[in-house]
mmCIF file of C-alpha atoms in Angstrom:
data_model
loop_
_atom_site.group_PDB
_atom_site.id
_atom_site.type_symbol
_atom_site.label_atom_id
_atom_site.label_comp_id
_atom_site.label_asym_id
_atom_site.label_seq_id
_atom_site.Cartn_x
_atom_site.Cartn_y
_atom_site.Cartn_z
ATOM 1 C CA MET Q 1 -33.040 -155.974 -14.562
ATOM 2 C CA HIS Q 2 -30.718 -154.613 -11.926
ATOM 3 C CA LEU Q 3 -30.501 -150.954 -10.970
ATOM 4 C CA GLU Q 4 -26.992 -150.716 -12.403
ATOM 5 C CA ARG Q 5 -28.335 -151.410 -15.892
ATOM 6 C CA LEU Q 6 -31.125 -148.867 -15.433
ATOM 7 C CA GLN Q 7 -28.618 -146.270 -14.295
ATOM 8 C CA GLN Q 8 -26.569 -146.851 -17.449
ATOM 9 C CA ALA Q 9 -29.587 -146.434 -19.731
ATOM 10 C CA LYS Q 10 -29.746 -143.117 -21.541
ATOM 11 C CA LYS Q 11 -33.364 -143.309 -22.716
ATOM 12 C CA ILE Q 12 -36.156 -145.132 -20.902
ATOM 13 C CA LEU Q 13 -39.764 -145.469 -22.052
ATOM 14 C CA ILE Q 14 -42.526 -146.017 -19.506
ATOM 15 C CA TYR Q 15 -45.521 -147.485 -21.325
ATOM 16 C CA GLY Q 16 -48.713 -147.073 -19.323
ATOM 17 C CA LEU Q 17 -49.521 -144.043 -17.176
ATOM 18 C CA GLY Q 18 -51.818 -145.448 -14.533
ATOM 19 C CA ILE Q 19 -50.815 -145.674 -10.883
ATOM 20 C CA GLU Q 20 -48.021 -148.118 -11.683
ATOM 21 C CA GLY Q 21 -46.562 -146.017 -14.506
ATOM 22 C CA GLN Q 22 -46.592 -142.878 -12.365
ATOM 23 C CA SER Q 23 -44.932 -144.756 -9.509
ATOM 24 C CA THR Q 24 -42.268 -146.074 -11.887
ATOM 25 C CA ARG Q 25 -41.588 -142.549 -13.124
ATOM 26 C CA ARG Q 26 -41.053 -141.283 -9.554
ATOM 27 C CA PHE Q 27 -38.775 -144.252 -8.813
ATOM 28 C CA LEU Q 28 -36.661 -143.672 -11.924
ATOM 29 C CA THR Q 29 -36.392 -139.945 -11.297
ATOM 30 C CA HIS Q 30 -34.577 -140.886 -8.088
ATOM 31 C CA TRP Q 31 -32.617 -143.996 -9.164
ATOM 32 C CA ALA Q 32 -31.758 -143.122 -12.784
ATOM 33 C CA PRO Q 33 -31.526 -139.314 -12.713
ATOM 34 C CA ARG Q 34 -29.353 -139.053 -15.833
ATOM 35 C CA ALA Q 35 -31.739 -141.031 -18.024
ATOM 36 C CA THR Q 36 -34.191 -139.290 -20.302
ATOM 37 C CA LEU Q 37 -37.638 -140.560 -19.317
ATOM 38 C CA THR Q 38 -40.440 -140.710 -21.861
ATOM 39 C CA THR Q 39 -43.987 -141.745 -21.043
ATOM 40 C CA PHE Q 40 -46.569 -143.202 -23.386
ATOM 41 C CA SER Q 41 -50.141 -144.316 -22.942
ATOM 42 C CA ASP Q 42 -52.608 -145.796 -25.402
ATOM 43 C CA GLY Q 43 -55.094 -143.063 -24.484
ATOM 44 C CA GLN Q 44 -52.812 -140.252 -25.662
ATOM 45 C CA GLU Q 45 -53.261 -138.709 -29.064
ATOM 46 C CA GLN Q 46 -49.723 -139.232 -30.273
ATOM 47 C CA PRO Q 47 -48.101 -141.709 -32.619
ATOM 48 C CA SER Q 48 -46.576 -144.915 -31.275
ATOM 49 C CA PRO Q 49 -43.079 -144.420 -29.914
ATOM 50 C CA LYS Q 50 -40.035 -145.131 -32.052
ATOM 51 C CA TRP Q 51 -38.963 -148.257 -30.168
ATOM 52 C CA ALA Q 52 -35.354 -148.273 -31.399
ATOM 53 C CA ARG Q 53 -34.660 -144.957 -29.624
ATOM 54 C CA PHE Q 54 -34.979 -146.503 -26.155
ATOM 55 C CA ASP Q 55 -32.489 -148.565 -24.181
ATOM 56 C CA VAL Q 56 -35.148 -149.848 -21.752
ATOM 57 C CA LEU Q 57 -38.917 -150.267 -22.125
ATOM 58 C CA ILE Q 58 -40.887 -150.516 -18.877
ATOM 59 C CA LEU Q 59 -44.403 -151.824 -19.417
ATOM 60 C CA SER Q 60 -47.180 -151.394 -16.871
ATOM 61 C CA GLN Q 61 -49.217 -154.446 -15.916
ATOM 62 C CA GLY Q 62 -52.129 -153.733 -18.262
ATOM 63 C CA VAL Q 63 -50.001 -153.286 -21.391
ATOM 64 C CA ASN Q 64 -49.861 -156.297 -23.681
ATOM 65 C CA TRP Q 65 -46.346 -157.137 -24.904
ATOM 66 C CA SER Q 66 -47.770 -157.718 -28.391
ATOM 67 C CA LYS Q 67 -48.025 -153.922 -28.758
ATOM 68 C CA VAL Q 68 -44.218 -153.804 -28.887
ATOM 69 C CA PRO Q 69 -42.506 -155.267 -31.980
ATOM 70 C CA ARG Q 70 -40.922 -158.629 -31.140
ATOM 71 C CA ARG Q 71 -37.362 -157.543 -31.942
ATOM 72 C CA PHE Q 72 -37.493 -155.115 -28.988
ATOM 73 C CA HIS Q 73 -38.777 -157.620 -26.405
ATOM 74 C CA THR Q 74 -35.254 -158.052 -24.971
ATOM 75 C CA ARG Q 75 -35.434 -154.427 -23.787
ATOM 76 C CA ILE Q 76 -38.723 -154.900 -21.900
ATOM 77 C CA THR Q 77 -39.081 -155.092 -18.151
ATOM 78 C CA THR Q 78 -41.843 -154.317 -15.663
ATOM 79 C CA ASN Q 79 -41.730 -152.639 -12.293
ATOM 80 C CA THR Q 80 -42.548 -156.003 -10.673
ATOM 81 C CA GLN Q 81 -39.486 -157.521 -12.353
ATOM 82 C CA LEU Q 82 -37.406 -154.548 -11.201
ATOM 83 C CA PHE Q 83 -38.576 -155.060 -7.642
ATOM 84 C CA PHE Q 84 -37.709 -158.765 -7.494
ATOM 85 C CA ALA Q 85 -34.394 -158.356 -9.350
ATOM 86 C CA ASN Q 86 -33.247 -155.805 -6.774
ATOM 87 C CA LEU Q 87 -34.709 -157.369 -3.656
ATOM 88 C CA THR Q 88 -32.061 -158.125 -1.093
ATOM 89 C CA GLU Q 89 -32.383 -160.731 1.583
ATOM 90 C CA ARG Q 90 -32.490 -159.353 5.118
#
């Protein structure tokens, strides 16, 4: 997923709040400042997110895709995928 698509997203969910999830949040605060960022972790005492509300779902490495209903898999990316999609050759 390219940065342009992230910048157009209105609501982004970061699933997983370890080091990678926190790093992704800092990155998005800078590169997608208009987006509403929501974080979710399995360890939190809150209900599962309402998947349909989000334009982009960013899953941390330890989060299994099976935790997200299949019909929303087209919205999923990871920060590794973001890195390689936006890597420019020098």
